[in-house]
mmCIF file of N, CA and C in Angstrom:
data_model
loop_
_atom_site.group_PDB
_atom_site.id
_atom_site.type_symbol
_atom_site.label_atom_id
_atom_site.label_comp_id
_atom_site.label_asym_id
_atom_site.label_seq_id
_atom_site.Cartn_x
_atom_site.Cartn_y
_atom_site.Cartn_z
ATOM 1 N N MET A 405 6.138 28.146 -71.446
ATOM 2 C CA MET A 405 7.148 27.513 -72.261
ATOM 3 C C MET A 405 8.485 27.492 -71.531
ATOM 4 N N LEU A 406 8.821 28.608 -70.924
ATOM 5 C CA LEU A 406 10.065 28.680 -70.159
ATOM 6 C C LEU A 406 10.015 27.732 -68.963
ATOM 7 N N GLU A 407 8.888 27.658 -68.315
ATOM 8 C CA GLU A 407 8.721 26.764 -67.159
ATOM 9 C C GLU A 407 8.879 25.297 -67.563
ATOM 10 N N GLU A 408 8.385 24.956 -68.788
ATOM 11 C CA GLU A 408 8.529 23.580 -69.279
ATOM 12 C C GLU A 408 9.998 23.232 -69.496
ATOM 13 N N ARG A 409 10.751 24.185 -70.063
ATOM 14 C CA ARG A 409 12.185 23.964 -70.298
ATOM 15 C C ARG A 409 12.931 23.809 -68.972
ATOM 16 N N VAL A 410 12.584 24.666 -68.019
ATOM 17 C CA VAL A 410 13.227 24.595 -66.704
ATOM 18 C C VAL A 410 12.930 23.246 -66.054
ATOM 19 N N ALA A 411 11.694 22.797 -66.150
ATOM 20 C CA ALA A 411 11.316 21.505 -65.572
ATOM 21 C C ALA A 411 12.063 20.359 -66.265
ATOM 22 N N LYS A 412 12.194 20.452 -67.612
ATOM 23 C CA LYS A 412 12.898 19.417 -68.374
ATOM 24 C C LYS A 412 14.382 19.386 -68.005
ATOM 25 N N VAL A 413 14.996 20.569 -67.909
ATOM 26 C CA VAL A 413 16.412 20.653 -67.529
ATOM 27 C C VAL A 413 16.609 20.121 -66.109
ATOM 28 N N LYS A 414 15.671 20.444 -65.232
ATOM 29 C CA LYS A 414 15.756 19.965 -63.849
ATOM 30 C C LYS A 414 15.665 18.440 -63.797
ATOM 31 N N GLU A 415 14.783 17.842 -64.618
ATOM 32 C CA GLU A 415 14.676 16.382 -64.680
ATOM 33 C C GLU A 415 15.980 15.758 -65.178
ATOM 34 N N GLN A 416 16.562 16.372 -66.228
ATOM 35 C CA GLN A 416 17.830 15.876 -66.768
ATOM 36 C C GLN A 416 18.938 15.994 -65.715
ATOM 37 N N TYR A 417 18.930 17.113 -65.006
ATOM 38 C CA TYR A 417 19.925 17.321 -63.950
ATOM 39 C C TYR A 417 19.794 16.259 -62.856
ATOM 40 N N ASP A 418 18.566 16.000 -62.433
ATOM 41 C CA ASP A 418 18.331 14.985 -61.396
ATOM 42 C C ASP A 418 18.771 13.598 -61.870
ATOM 43 N N ALA A 419 18.492 13.282 -63.153
ATOM 44 C CA ALA A 419 18.893 11.986 -63.711
ATOM 45 C C ALA A 419 20.421 11.860 -63.721
ATOM 46 N N LEU A 420 21.101 12.934 -64.154
ATOM 47 C CA LEU A 420 22.569 12.914 -64.161
ATOM 48 C C LEU A 420 23.125 12.817 -62.743
ATOM 49 N N LEU A 421 22.489 13.492 -61.809
ATOM 50 C CA LEU A 421 22.926 13.449 -60.414
ATOM 51 C C LEU A 421 22.808 12.033 -59.851
ATOM 52 N N GLU A 422 21.706 11.341 -60.171
ATOM 53 C CA GLU A 422 21.528 9.961 -59.710
ATOM 54 C C GLU A 422 22.603 9.044 -60.289
ATOM 55 N N GLN A 423 22.921 9.248 -61.588
ATOM 56 C CA GLN A 423 23.966 8.438 -62.222
ATOM 57 C C GLN A 423 25.314 8.690 -61.557
ATOM 58 N N THR A 424 25.602 9.959 -61.264
ATOM 59 C CA THR A 424 26.873 10.308 -60.625
ATOM 60 C C THR A 424 26.972 9.691 -59.238
ATOM 61 N N VAL A 425 25.898 9.765 -58.476
ATOM 62 C CA VAL A 425 25.881 9.167 -57.141
ATOM 63 C C VAL A 425 26.066 7.660 -57.254
ATOM 64 N N GLY A 426 25.434 7.050 -58.276
ATOM 65 C CA GLY A 426 25.606 5.615 -58.507
ATOM 66 C C GLY A 426 27.054 5.271 -58.786
ATOM 67 N N LEU A 427 27.710 6.100 -59.601
ATOM 68 C CA LEU A 427 29.129 5.868 -59.893
ATOM 69 C C LEU A 427 29.979 6.061 -58.647
ATOM 70 N N MET A 428 29.682 7.082 -57.891
ATOM 71 C CA MET A 428 30.442 7.328 -56.663
ATOM 72 C C MET A 428 30.226 6.197 -55.662
ATOM 73 N N GLY A 429 29.013 5.673 -55.634
ATOM 74 C CA GLY A 429 28.731 4.546 -54.748
ATOM 75 C C GLY A 429 29.594 3.349 -55.095
ATOM 76 N N ASP A 430 29.779 3.082 -56.403
ATOM 77 C CA ASP A 430 30.643 1.987 -56.835
ATOM 78 C C ASP A 430 32.087 2.245 -56.416
ATOM 79 N N LYS A 431 32.514 3.511 -56.521
ATOM 80 C CA LYS A 431 33.882 3.836 -56.120
ATOM 81 C C LYS A 431 34.062 3.640 -54.621
ATOM 82 N N VAL A 432 33.078 4.042 -53.863
ATOM 83 C CA VAL A 432 33.147 3.862 -52.412
ATOM 84 C C VAL A 432 33.181 2.375 -52.078
ATOM 85 N N LYS A 433 32.370 1.581 -52.779
ATOM 86 C CA LYS A 433 32.359 0.131 -52.561
ATOM 87 C C LYS A 433 33.728 -0.454 -52.902
ATOM 88 N N HIS A 434 34.323 0.011 -54.004
ATOM 89 C CA HIS A 434 35.644 -0.463 -54.414
ATOM 90 C C HIS A 434 36.691 -0.132 -53.348
ATOM 91 N N LEU A 435 36.609 1.063 -52.776
ATOM 92 C CA LEU A 435 37.553 1.449 -51.729
ATOM 93 C C LEU A 435 37.379 0.590 -50.484
ATOM 94 N N LYS A 436 36.137 0.242 -50.162
ATOM 95 C CA LYS A 436 35.900 -0.621 -49.007
ATOM 96 C C LYS A 436 36.483 -2.007 -49.243
ATOM 97 N N ASP A 437 36.368 -2.522 -50.484
ATOM 98 C CA ASP A 437 36.959 -3.820 -50.815
ATOM 99 C C ASP A 437 38.478 -3.766 -50.683
ATOM 100 N N ALA A 438 39.080 -2.659 -51.127
ATOM 101 C CA ALA A 438 40.527 -2.504 -51.012
ATOM 102 C C ALA A 438 40.940 -2.430 -49.546
ATOM 103 N N GLU A 439 40.112 -1.806 -48.730
ATOM 104 C CA GLU A 439 40.390 -1.699 -47.299
ATOM 105 C C GLU A 439 40.383 -3.078 -46.643
ATOM 106 N N LYS A 440 39.471 -3.943 -47.073
ATOM 107 C CA LYS A 440 39.401 -5.297 -46.524
ATOM 108 C C LYS A 440 40.666 -6.085 -46.831
ATOM 109 N N LYS A 441 41.259 -5.833 -48.003
ATOM 110 C CA LYS A 441 42.465 -6.562 -48.396
ATOM 111 C C LYS A 441 43.653 -6.195 -47.510
ATOM 112 N N LEU A 442 43.636 -4.995 -46.930
ATOM 113 C CA LEU A 442 44.736 -4.561 -46.080
ATOM 114 C C LEU A 442 44.707 -5.224 -44.709
ATOM 115 N N VAL A 443 43.549 -5.680 -44.277
ATOM 116 C CA VAL A 443 43.421 -6.326 -42.976
ATOM 117 C C VAL A 443 43.977 -7.738 -43.085
ATOM 118 N N PRO A 444 44.941 -8.126 -42.228
ATOM 119 C CA PRO A 444 45.516 -9.466 -42.338
ATOM 120 C C PRO A 444 44.485 -10.543 -42.025
ATOM 121 N N LYS A 445 44.541 -11.608 -42.806
ATOM 122 C CA LYS A 445 43.617 -12.722 -42.602
ATOM 123 C C LYS A 445 44.139 -13.618 -41.487
ATOM 124 N N PRO A 446 43.243 -14.270 -40.764
ATOM 125 C CA PRO A 446 43.700 -15.206 -39.738
ATOM 126 C C PRO A 446 44.365 -16.419 -40.377
ATOM 127 N N ARG A 447 45.191 -17.097 -39.599
ATOM 128 C CA ARG A 447 45.902 -18.263 -40.112
ATOM 129 C C ARG A 447 44.923 -19.337 -40.559
ATOM 130 N N LYS A 448 45.195 -19.900 -41.725
ATOM 131 C CA LYS A 448 44.340 -20.958 -42.232
ATOM 132 C C LYS A 448 44.846 -22.323 -41.797
ATOM 133 N N HIS A 449 46.145 -22.454 -41.689
ATOM 134 C CA HIS A 449 46.690 -23.751 -41.297
ATOM 135 C C HIS A 449 47.068 -23.721 -39.819
ATOM 136 N N PRO A 450 46.887 -24.836 -39.142
ATOM 137 C CA PRO A 450 47.178 -24.858 -37.703
ATOM 138 C C PRO A 450 48.672 -24.913 -37.424
ATOM 139 N N VAL A 451 49.032 -24.582 -36.207
ATOM 140 C CA VAL A 451 50.411 -24.717 -35.758
ATOM 141 C C VAL A 451 50.632 -26.202 -35.479
ATOM 142 N N VAL A 452 51.597 -26.782 -36.157
ATOM 143 C CA VAL A 452 51.843 -28.219 -36.046
ATOM 144 C C VAL A 452 52.576 -28.516 -34.744
ATOM 145 N N CYS A 453 52.117 -29.544 -34.030
ATOM 146 C CA CYS A 453 52.798 -29.924 -32.791
ATOM 147 C C CYS A 453 54.087 -30.680 -33.127
ATOM 148 N N ILE A 454 54.966 -30.786 -32.155
ATOM 149 C CA ILE A 454 56.274 -31.402 -32.369
ATOM 150 C C ILE A 454 56.137 -32.871 -32.753
ATOM 151 N N TYR A 455 55.238 -33.594 -32.099
ATOM 152 C CA TYR A 455 55.027 -35.022 -32.373
ATOM 153 C C TYR A 455 54.602 -35.238 -33.828
ATOM 154 N N CYS A 456 53.621 -34.457 -34.293
ATOM 155 C CA CYS A 456 53.136 -34.594 -35.672
ATOM 156 C C CYS A 456 54.185 -34.139 -36.682
ATOM 157 N N CYS A 457 54.945 -33.109 -36.327
ATOM 158 C CA CYS A 457 55.990 -32.615 -37.215
ATOM 159 C C CYS A 457 57.071 -33.672 -37.411
ATOM 160 N N MET A 458 57.479 -34.315 -36.331
ATOM 161 C CA MET A 458 58.525 -35.340 -36.419
ATOM 162 C C MET A 458 58.074 -36.539 -37.246
ATOM 163 N N ARG A 459 56.816 -36.895 -37.145
ATOM 164 C CA ARG A 459 56.305 -38.082 -37.834
ATOM 165 C C ARG A 459 55.595 -37.753 -39.146
ATOM 166 N N ASN A 460 55.614 -36.469 -39.529
ATOM 167 C CA ASN A 460 55.003 -35.999 -40.771
ATOM 168 C C ASN A 460 53.521 -36.384 -40.839
ATOM 169 N N LEU A 461 52.810 -36.135 -39.751
ATOM 170 C CA LEU A 461 51.387 -36.444 -39.638
ATOM 171 C C LEU A 461 50.573 -35.157 -39.729
ATOM 172 N N PRO A 462 49.320 -35.228 -40.191
ATOM 173 C CA PRO A 462 48.476 -34.027 -40.191
ATOM 174 C C PRO A 462 48.077 -33.673 -38.758
ATOM 175 N N CYS A 463 48.176 -32.411 -38.418
ATOM 176 C CA CYS A 463 47.881 -31.964 -37.055
ATOM 177 C C CYS A 463 46.665 -31.041 -37.087
ATOM 178 N N ASP A 464 45.758 -31.224 -36.126
ATOM 179 C CA ASP A 464 44.578 -30.366 -36.066
ATOM 180 C C ASP A 464 44.785 -29.274 -35.011
ATOM 181 N N ARG A 465 43.780 -28.439 -34.792
ATOM 182 C CA ARG A 465 43.894 -27.322 -33.843
ATOM 183 C C ARG A 465 43.586 -27.731 -32.414
ATOM 184 N N GLY A 466 43.374 -28.998 -32.171
ATOM 185 C CA GLY A 466 43.019 -29.447 -30.832
ATOM 186 C C GLY A 466 44.143 -29.285 -29.829
ATOM 187 N N THR A 467 43.775 -29.226 -28.556
ATOM 188 C CA THR A 467 44.757 -29.165 -27.480
ATOM 189 C C THR A 467 44.398 -30.231 -26.468
ATOM 190 N N PRO A 468 44.968 -31.402 -26.502
ATOM 191 C CA PRO A 468 45.984 -31.916 -27.433
ATOM 192 C C PRO A 468 45.368 -32.294 -28.779
ATOM 193 N N CYS A 469 46.226 -32.437 -29.791
ATOM 194 C CA CYS A 469 45.737 -32.828 -31.115
ATOM 195 C C CYS A 469 45.324 -34.306 -31.090
ATOM 196 N N ARG A 470 44.636 -34.729 -32.124
ATOM 197 C CA ARG A 470 44.133 -36.113 -32.165
ATOM 198 C C ARG A 470 45.254 -37.139 -32.125
ATOM 199 N N ASN A 471 46.335 -36.875 -32.868
ATOM 200 C CA ASN A 471 47.437 -37.840 -32.929
ATOM 201 C C ASN A 471 48.117 -37.996 -31.570
ATOM 202 N N CYS A 472 48.329 -36.889 -30.876
ATOM 203 C CA CYS A 472 48.957 -36.954 -29.547
ATOM 204 C C CYS A 472 48.026 -37.624 -28.542
ATOM 205 N N ALA A 473 46.740 -37.338 -28.632
ATOM 206 C CA ALA A 473 45.778 -37.961 -27.719
ATOM 207 C C ALA A 473 45.728 -39.468 -27.952
ATOM 208 N N LYS A 474 45.775 -39.870 -29.217
ATOM 209 C CA LYS A 474 45.728 -41.289 -29.564
ATOM 210 C C LYS A 474 46.986 -42.019 -29.091
ATOM 211 N N ALA A 475 48.150 -41.355 -29.207
ATOM 212 C CA ALA A 475 49.422 -41.966 -28.821
ATOM 213 C C ALA A 475 49.759 -41.729 -27.351
ATOM 214 N N MET A 476 48.853 -41.038 -26.614
ATOM 215 C CA MET A 476 49.090 -40.698 -25.204
ATOM 216 C C MET A 476 50.405 -39.932 -25.049
ATOM 217 N N HIS A 477 50.634 -38.988 -25.953
ATOM 218 C CA HIS A 477 51.867 -38.206 -25.977
ATOM 219 C C HIS A 477 51.565 -36.788 -25.511
ATOM 220 N N ASP A 478 52.531 -36.131 -24.884
ATOM 221 C CA ASP A 478 52.379 -34.751 -24.432
ATOM 222 C C ASP A 478 52.431 -33.827 -25.654
ATOM 223 N N CYS A 479 51.340 -33.150 -25.966
ATOM 224 C CA CYS A 479 51.221 -32.322 -27.170
ATOM 225 C C CYS A 479 51.792 -30.930 -26.904
ATOM 226 N N LYS A 480 52.887 -30.590 -27.605
ATOM 227 C CA LYS A 480 53.522 -29.276 -27.457
ATOM 228 C C LYS A 480 53.786 -28.687 -28.829
ATOM 229 N N ARG A 481 53.613 -27.372 -28.930
ATOM 230 C CA ARG A 481 53.882 -26.656 -30.176
ATOM 231 C C ARG A 481 55.223 -25.949 -30.075
ATOM 232 N N ALA A 482 55.978 -25.947 -31.179
ATOM 233 C CA ALA A 482 57.288 -25.297 -31.208
ATOM 234 C C ALA A 482 57.125 -23.805 -31.479
ATOM 235 N N MET A 483 57.905 -23.005 -30.773
ATOM 236 C CA MET A 483 57.857 -21.552 -30.905
ATOM 237 C C MET A 483 58.759 -21.112 -32.061
ATOM 238 N N CYS A 484 58.280 -20.189 -32.865
ATOM 239 C CA CYS A 484 59.059 -19.642 -33.974
ATOM 240 C C CYS A 484 60.196 -18.777 -33.421
ATOM 241 N N ALA A 485 61.285 -18.697 -34.165
ATOM 242 C CA ALA A 485 62.412 -17.861 -33.743
ATOM 243 C C ALA A 485 62.010 -16.388 -33.694
ATOM 244 N N ASN A 486 61.035 -15.991 -34.501
ATOM 245 C CA ASN A 486 60.539 -14.614 -34.536
ATOM 246 C C ASN A 486 59.254 -14.456 -33.738
ATOM 247 N N PHE A 487 59.105 -15.193 -32.665
ATOM 248 C CA PHE A 487 57.889 -15.181 -31.848
ATOM 249 C C PHE A 487 57.630 -13.806 -31.249
ATOM 250 N N LYS A 488 58.615 -13.229 -30.592
ATOM 251 C CA LYS A 488 58.438 -11.953 -29.879
ATOM 252 C C LYS A 488 58.270 -10.785 -30.835
ATOM 253 N N THR A 489 59.060 -10.770 -31.895
ATOM 254 C CA THR A 489 59.007 -9.626 -32.798
ATOM 255 C C THR A 489 57.728 -9.603 -33.611
ATOM 256 N N GLY A 490 57.181 -10.777 -33.898
ATOM 257 C CA GLY A 490 55.961 -10.844 -34.691
ATOM 258 C C GLY A 490 56.202 -10.670 -36.174
ATOM 259 N N ILE A 491 57.463 -10.694 -36.575
ATOM 260 C CA ILE A 491 57.788 -10.518 -37.988
ATOM 261 C C ILE A 491 58.420 -11.804 -38.500
ATOM 262 N N CYS A 492 57.590 -12.678 -39.006
ATOM 263 C CA CYS A 492 58.070 -13.933 -39.577
ATOM 264 C C CYS A 492 57.944 -13.820 -41.087
ATOM 265 N N ARG A 493 59.029 -14.004 -41.791
ATOM 266 C CA ARG A 493 59.018 -13.844 -43.245
ATOM 267 C C ARG A 493 58.413 -15.048 -43.958
ATOM 268 N N ASN A 494 58.366 -16.176 -43.288
ATOM 269 C CA ASN A 494 57.826 -17.394 -43.886
ATOM 270 C C ASN A 494 56.304 -17.382 -43.756
ATOM 271 N N LYS A 495 55.601 -17.217 -44.864
ATOM 272 C CA LYS A 495 54.138 -17.142 -44.831
ATOM 273 C C LYS A 495 53.509 -18.470 -44.436
ATOM 274 N N LEU A 496 54.191 -19.568 -44.705
ATOM 275 C CA LEU A 496 53.663 -20.896 -44.386
ATOM 276 C C LEU A 496 54.330 -21.480 -43.144
ATOM 277 N N CYS A 497 54.795 -20.634 -42.263
ATOM 278 C CA CYS A 497 55.472 -21.085 -41.044
ATOM 279 C C CYS A 497 54.506 -21.908 -40.195
ATOM 280 N N ASN A 498 54.942 -23.114 -39.814
ATOM 281 C CA ASN A 498 54.066 -23.991 -39.030
ATOM 282 C C ASN A 498 54.421 -23.966 -37.547
ATOM 283 N N ARG A 499 55.144 -22.946 -37.130
ATOM 284 C CA ARG A 499 55.484 -22.788 -35.717
ATOM 285 C C ARG A 499 54.615 -21.710 -35.085
ATOM 286 N N ALA A 500 54.575 -21.690 -33.779
ATOM 287 C CA ALA A 500 53.704 -20.767 -33.045
ATOM 288 C C ALA A 500 54.276 -19.351 -33.022
ATOM 289 N N HIS A 501 53.392 -18.374 -33.172
ATOM 290 C CA HIS A 501 53.744 -16.960 -33.091
ATOM 291 C C HIS A 501 52.958 -16.322 -31.952
ATOM 292 N N GLU A 502 53.197 -15.045 -31.737
ATOM 293 C CA GLU A 502 52.590 -14.344 -30.603
ATOM 294 C C GLU A 502 51.058 -14.389 -30.649
ATOM 295 N N GLU A 503 50.484 -14.262 -31.854
ATOM 296 C CA GLU A 503 49.019 -14.296 -31.959
ATOM 297 C C GLU A 503 48.453 -15.692 -31.706
ATOM 298 N N ASP A 504 49.284 -16.736 -31.838
ATOM 299 C CA ASP A 504 48.835 -18.110 -31.581
ATOM 300 C C ASP A 504 48.834 -18.447 -30.094
ATOM 301 N N ALA A 505 49.491 -17.645 -29.291
ATOM 302 C CA ALA A 505 49.580 -17.920 -27.854
ATOM 303 C C ALA A 505 48.204 -17.864 -27.192
ATOM 304 N N LYS A 506 47.274 -17.134 -27.791
ATOM 305 C CA LYS A 506 45.913 -17.055 -27.241
ATOM 306 C C LYS A 506 45.196 -18.398 -27.353
ATOM 307 N N HIS A 507 45.454 -19.100 -28.442
ATOM 308 C CA HIS A 507 44.748 -20.363 -28.694
ATOM 309 C C HIS A 507 45.474 -21.563 -28.094
ATOM 310 N N TYR A 508 46.793 -21.570 -28.193
ATOM 311 C CA TYR A 508 47.573 -22.706 -27.692
ATOM 312 C C TYR A 508 48.272 -22.319 -26.390
ATOM 313 N N GLY A 509 48.149 -23.137 -25.383
ATOM 314 C CA GLY A 509 48.813 -22.856 -24.116
ATOM 315 C C GLY A 509 50.061 -23.695 -23.920
ATOM 316 N N ASN A 510 50.425 -24.469 -24.929
ATOM 317 C CA ASN A 510 51.519 -25.427 -24.794
ATOM 318 C C ASN A 510 52.665 -25.106 -25.747
ATOM 319 N N ILE A 511 53.074 -23.845 -25.802
ATOM 320 C CA ILE A 511 54.133 -23.415 -26.708
ATOM 321 C C ILE A 511 55.467 -23.462 -25.973
ATOM 322 N N VAL A 512 56.459 -24.126 -26.589
ATOM 323 C CA VAL A 512 57.771 -24.293 -25.965
ATOM 324 C C VAL A 512 58.871 -23.947 -26.965
ATOM 325 N N HIS A 513 60.070 -23.622 -26.442
ATOM 326 C CA HIS A 513 61.251 -23.459 -27.287
ATOM 327 C C HIS A 513 61.704 -24.852 -27.688
ATOM 328 N N ALA A 514 61.739 -25.134 -28.976
ATOM 329 C CA ALA A 514 62.069 -26.484 -29.412
ATOM 330 C C ALA A 514 63.364 -26.565 -30.206
ATOM 331 N N GLY A 515 63.829 -25.457 -30.742
ATOM 332 C CA GLY A 515 65.012 -25.526 -31.584
ATOM 333 C C GLY A 515 64.695 -26.266 -32.869
ATOM 334 N N HIS A 516 65.647 -27.070 -33.345
ATOM 335 C CA HIS A 516 65.433 -27.840 -34.569
ATOM 336 C C HIS A 516 64.670 -29.118 -34.248
ATOM 337 N N VAL A 517 63.602 -29.363 -34.968
ATOM 338 C CA VAL A 517 62.813 -30.583 -34.782
ATOM 339 C C VAL A 517 63.172 -31.533 -35.915
ATOM 340 N N ARG A 518 63.827 -32.629 -35.555
ATOM 341 C CA ARG A 518 64.280 -33.597 -36.554
ATOM 342 C C ARG A 518 63.144 -34.540 -36.916
ATOM 343 N N LYS A 519 62.942 -34.710 -38.215
ATOM 344 C CA LYS A 519 61.885 -35.606 -38.672
ATOM 345 C C LYS A 519 62.412 -37.032 -38.726
ATOM 346 N N GLU A 520 61.557 -37.960 -38.330
ATOM 347 C CA GLU A 520 61.919 -39.367 -38.401
ATOM 348 C C GLU A 520 61.836 -39.827 -39.845
ATOM 349 N N LYS A 521 62.792 -40.669 -40.241
ATOM 350 C CA LYS A 521 62.800 -41.186 -41.602
ATOM 351 C C LYS A 521 62.024 -42.486 -41.641
ATOM 352 N N ASP A 522 61.297 -42.665 -42.707
ATOM 353 C CA ASP A 522 60.492 -43.868 -42.878
ATOM 354 C C ASP A 522 61.384 -44.974 -43.445
ATOM 355 N N GLU A 523 61.604 -46.013 -42.679
ATOM 356 C CA GLU A 523 62.467 -47.116 -43.097
ATOM 357 C C GLU A 523 61.868 -47.884 -44.274
ATOM 358 N N ASN A 524 60.552 -47.955 -44.353
ATOM 359 C CA ASN A 524 59.913 -48.679 -45.454
ATOM 360 C C ASN A 524 60.204 -48.021 -46.796
ATOM 361 N N LYS A 525 60.260 -46.698 -46.834
ATOM 362 C CA LYS A 525 60.565 -45.996 -48.076
ATOM 363 C C LYS A 525 61.975 -46.316 -48.537
ATOM 364 N N ARG A 526 62.914 -46.394 -47.595
ATOM 365 C CA ARG A 526 64.298 -46.717 -47.943
ATOM 366 C C ARG A 526 64.398 -48.095 -48.585
ATOM 367 N N THR A 527 63.780 -49.076 -47.962
ATOM 368 C CA THR A 527 63.876 -50.439 -48.481
ATOM 369 C C THR A 527 63.183 -50.560 -49.832
ATOM 370 N N LYS A 528 62.096 -49.829 -50.057
ATOM 371 C CA LYS A 528 61.421 -49.857 -51.348
ATOM 372 C C LYS A 528 62.311 -49.263 -52.432
ATOM 373 N N LYS A 529 63.013 -48.158 -52.106
ATOM 374 C CA LYS A 529 63.917 -47.546 -53.078
ATOM 375 C C LYS A 529 65.061 -48.488 -53.413
ATOM 376 N N ARG A 530 65.606 -49.162 -52.409
ATOM 377 C CA ARG A 530 66.693 -50.118 -52.646
ATOM 378 C C ARG A 530 66.213 -51.276 -53.512
ATOM 379 N N ALA A 531 65.010 -51.741 -53.261
ATOM 380 C CA ALA A 531 64.463 -52.856 -54.041
ATOM 381 C C ALA A 531 64.264 -52.442 -55.499
ATOM 382 N N ARG A 532 63.841 -51.213 -55.729
ATOM 383 C CA ARG A 532 63.662 -50.733 -57.108
ATOM 384 C C ARG A 532 64.995 -50.645 -57.835
ATOM 385 N N ARG A 533 66.028 -50.193 -57.133
ATOM 386 C CA ARG A 533 67.352 -50.074 -57.756
ATOM 387 C C ARG A 533 67.898 -51.442 -58.150
ATOM 388 N N ARG A 534 67.705 -52.420 -57.285
ATOM 389 C CA ARG A 534 68.236 -53.766 -57.534
ATOM 390 C C ARG A 534 67.425 -54.504 -58.599
ATOM 391 N N GLY A 535 66.115 -54.267 -58.579
ATOM 392 C CA GLY A 535 65.200 -55.049 -59.408
ATOM 393 C C GLY A 535 65.141 -54.607 -60.796
#
């Protein structure tokens, strides 16, 4: 009778131990997920070249990009002011940083890149005002 009770208690203990390990496993999994969030993700958007930036065109990761290749233009990427320090506060910065130097070999100091204005948009706005 005593042996039966000991066996029953041992079974209950083993069942509780399995549940505890299961719970701890979930906690360990949760910690691993939190650890993944701390690792910075690679850039999702490409560094825009000067030609595409000026003309407000979509730029791909090519070297040279499609637009520059099509226009037979020298494809160069503008360097961020915080290139060396690696601390750029703008999360959506479209300029090259130190980690981008591995992928792009055409990074230059560009200063301010002035965008070209679309003359057709101006004339359409004027026509709407008059009409």
